[in-house]
Amino acid sequence: MSLLRSWDVGTAREPARRAGLVIGLAQLPLRPLVGLLSRPQWQGTENFPASGAVIACGNHLSAFDPFGYGHLLQASGIAPRFLAKESLFRVPVLGALLRSARQIPVLRGTSRSGDALDAAREALGRGELLMVFPEGTYTRDPELWPMQARLGAARLALSTGAPLLPIATWGGRGLWPVGSPVPRPGRGRRVRMRVGEPFTAAAGEGETEHEAALRVTEDLMTRIAALLGELRDLTPPDRPHDPRTDAHRPEIGRTDPGFRAPTEPRR
């Protein structure tokens, strides 16, 4: 991959892969800084499709992940486009920058929760690559394996035909611990990522849309866990952690005192 395409200079990329002015300017200070802090090690970047719509899905460990995945994508000649929590878009200045960079807000639990999927479908229709965290938040697994995920990425893949691309990352939580306002670089800390092979999703004969989304999501998270196992040189658990049974909320750095475990099985 050429350095020119990596930095998105002029018309080095096709339109669907161009990052735009905001990301182009932001990468000038961020890219060298992120590289210095994380000393990234990437494997499998040849699995990024050269063109066309893609739904890239990665595990989520810490606040560093958007920078790490964004660095990987931009250096691979692909505009970083994320589905991100709507609350981030309400932060002064940051929200305006996110919108200008064409990131997509996710409004969960509201009458407008489907807007994100509509915007995502439009982006995929333009041939863009979208980066999604299927778990929706930092993993709550005690051993930091991927946990049971939401169905949004699978639904997108099933409705648009865009391939799913599993990616795993390891090392981000050590670099930027949950609860810390800033990264904590240290000796020997390195962020590693492994890009898997893309695969297409389709409903099986007799499957409902919901059943297909459950199956595809399970397949996707199994693939991400396997990639993470290769990075960690460990075998992932047979069953992913069910976040509904865990009162701890790493995304807020504490245990939820009002937590009540569900009594019904996951469907």
PDB file of N, CA, C and O in Angstrom, residues 68 98 103 106 110 116 132 134 147 150 152 163 173 194 203 248:
ATOM      1  N   GLY A  68      -7.113   3.480  18.165  1.00  0.00           N
ATOM      2  CA  GLY A  68      -6.373   2.353  17.615  1.00  0.00           C
ATOM      3  C   GLY A  68      -6.962   1.841  16.314  1.00  0.00           C
ATOM      4  O   GLY A  68      -6.246   1.633  15.330  1.00  0.00           O
ATOM      5  N   LEU A  98     -17.350  15.299  15.172  1.00  0.00           N
ATOM      6  CA  LEU A  98     -17.804  13.960  14.785  1.00  0.00           C
ATOM      7  C   LEU A  98     -18.769  14.024  13.610  1.00  0.00           C
ATOM      8  O   LEU A  98     -18.682  13.223  12.672  1.00  0.00           O
ATOM      9  N   GLN A 103     -19.275  10.667  11.161  1.00  0.00           N
ATOM     10  CA  GLN A 103     -19.510   9.550  12.055  1.00  0.00           C
ATOM     11  C   GLN A 103     -21.018   9.429  12.291  1.00  0.00           C
ATOM     12  O   GLN A 103     -21.772  10.387  12.085  1.00  0.00           O
ATOM     13  N   VAL A 106     -25.549   6.623  17.435  1.00  0.00           N
ATOM     14  CA  VAL A 106     -26.467   5.528  17.751  1.00  0.00           C
ATOM     15  C   VAL A 106     -27.329   5.956  18.932  1.00  0.00           C
ATOM     16  O   VAL A 106     -26.817   6.196  20.016  1.00  0.00           O
ATOM     17  N   THR A 110     -34.604   4.614  22.128  1.00  0.00           N
ATOM     18  CA  THR A 110     -35.490   5.730  21.825  1.00  0.00           C
ATOM     19  C   THR A 110     -36.256   5.424  20.554  1.00  0.00           C
ATOM     20  O   THR A 110     -35.968   4.452  19.838  1.00  0.00           O
ATOM     21  N   ALA A 116     -29.884   5.244  13.198  1.00  0.00           N
ATOM     22  CA  ALA A 116     -28.481   4.863  12.987  1.00  0.00           C
ATOM     23  C   ALA A 116     -28.369   3.795  11.913  1.00  0.00           C
ATOM     24  O   ALA A 116     -27.479   3.849  11.055  1.00  0.00           O
ATOM     25  N   VAL A 132     -17.753  -0.944  13.603  1.00  0.00           N
ATOM     26  CA  VAL A 132     -18.783  -1.160  14.612  1.00  0.00           C
ATOM     27  C   VAL A 132     -18.185  -1.920  15.788  1.00  0.00           C
ATOM     28  O   VAL A 132     -17.360  -2.828  15.607  1.00  0.00           O
ATOM     29  N   PRO A 134     -19.667  -4.391  18.135  1.00  0.00           N
ATOM     30  CA  PRO A 134     -20.916  -5.138  18.322  1.00  0.00           C
ATOM     31  C   PRO A 134     -21.345  -5.274  19.782  1.00  0.00           C
ATOM     32  O   PRO A 134     -22.536  -5.382  20.061  1.00  0.00           O
ATOM     33  N   MET A 147     -17.769 -10.383  24.793  1.00  0.00           N
ATOM     34  CA  MET A 147     -18.991 -10.872  25.428  1.00  0.00           C
ATOM     35  C   MET A 147     -20.113 -10.984  24.389  1.00  0.00           C
ATOM     36  O   MET A 147     -19.916 -10.669  23.214  1.00  0.00           O
ATOM     37  N   ARG A 150     -24.698  -7.191  20.641  1.00  0.00           N
ATOM     38  CA  ARG A 150     -25.966  -6.730  20.084  1.00  0.00           C
ATOM     39  C   ARG A 150     -26.093  -7.204  18.637  1.00  0.00           C
ATOM     40  O   ARG A 150     -25.117  -7.628  18.040  1.00  0.00           O
ATOM     41  N   GLY A 152     -27.090  -5.443  15.899  1.00  0.00           N
ATOM     42  CA  GLY A 152     -27.112  -4.429  14.850  1.00  0.00           C
ATOM     43  C   GLY A 152     -26.228  -4.736  13.660  1.00  0.00           C
ATOM     44  O   GLY A 152     -26.644  -4.568  12.504  1.00  0.00           O
ATOM     45  N   PRO A 163     -20.280  -7.534   3.412  1.00  0.00           N
ATOM     46  CA  PRO A 163     -19.578  -8.540   4.199  1.00  0.00           C
ATOM     47  C   PRO A 163     -19.205  -8.023   5.582  1.00  0.00           C
ATOM     48  O   PRO A 163     -19.001  -6.823   5.785  1.00  0.00           O
ATOM     49  N   ARG A 173      -6.309  -1.662  26.847  1.00  0.00           N
ATOM     50  CA  ARG A 173      -6.699  -1.372  28.229  1.00  0.00           C
ATOM     51  C   ARG A 173      -5.486  -1.135  29.103  1.00  0.00           C
ATOM     52  O   ARG A 173      -5.530  -0.329  30.037  1.00  0.00           O
ATOM     53  N   ARG A 194      -5.368  -7.803  14.873  1.00  0.00           N
ATOM     54  CA  ARG A 194      -5.371  -8.857  13.855  1.00  0.00           C
ATOM     55  C   ARG A 194      -6.677  -8.760  13.072  1.00  0.00           C
ATOM     56  O   ARG A 194      -7.769  -8.802  13.649  1.00  0.00           O
ATOM     57  N   ALA A 203     -29.637 -15.356   5.588  1.00  0.00           N
ATOM     58  CA  ALA A 203     -30.584 -16.137   6.380  1.00  0.00           C
ATOM     59  C   ALA A 203     -30.679 -17.555   5.837  1.00  0.00           C
ATOM     60  O   ALA A 203     -30.654 -17.773   4.618  1.00  0.00           O
ATOM     61  N   HIS A 248     -21.314  -5.253  37.231  1.00  0.00           N
ATOM     62  CA  HIS A 248     -20.204  -4.316  37.028  1.00  0.00           C
ATOM     63  C   HIS A 248     -20.310  -3.641  35.673  1.00  0.00           C
ATOM     64  O   HIS A 248     -20.635  -4.271  34.675  1.00  0.00           O
TER      65      HIS A 248
END
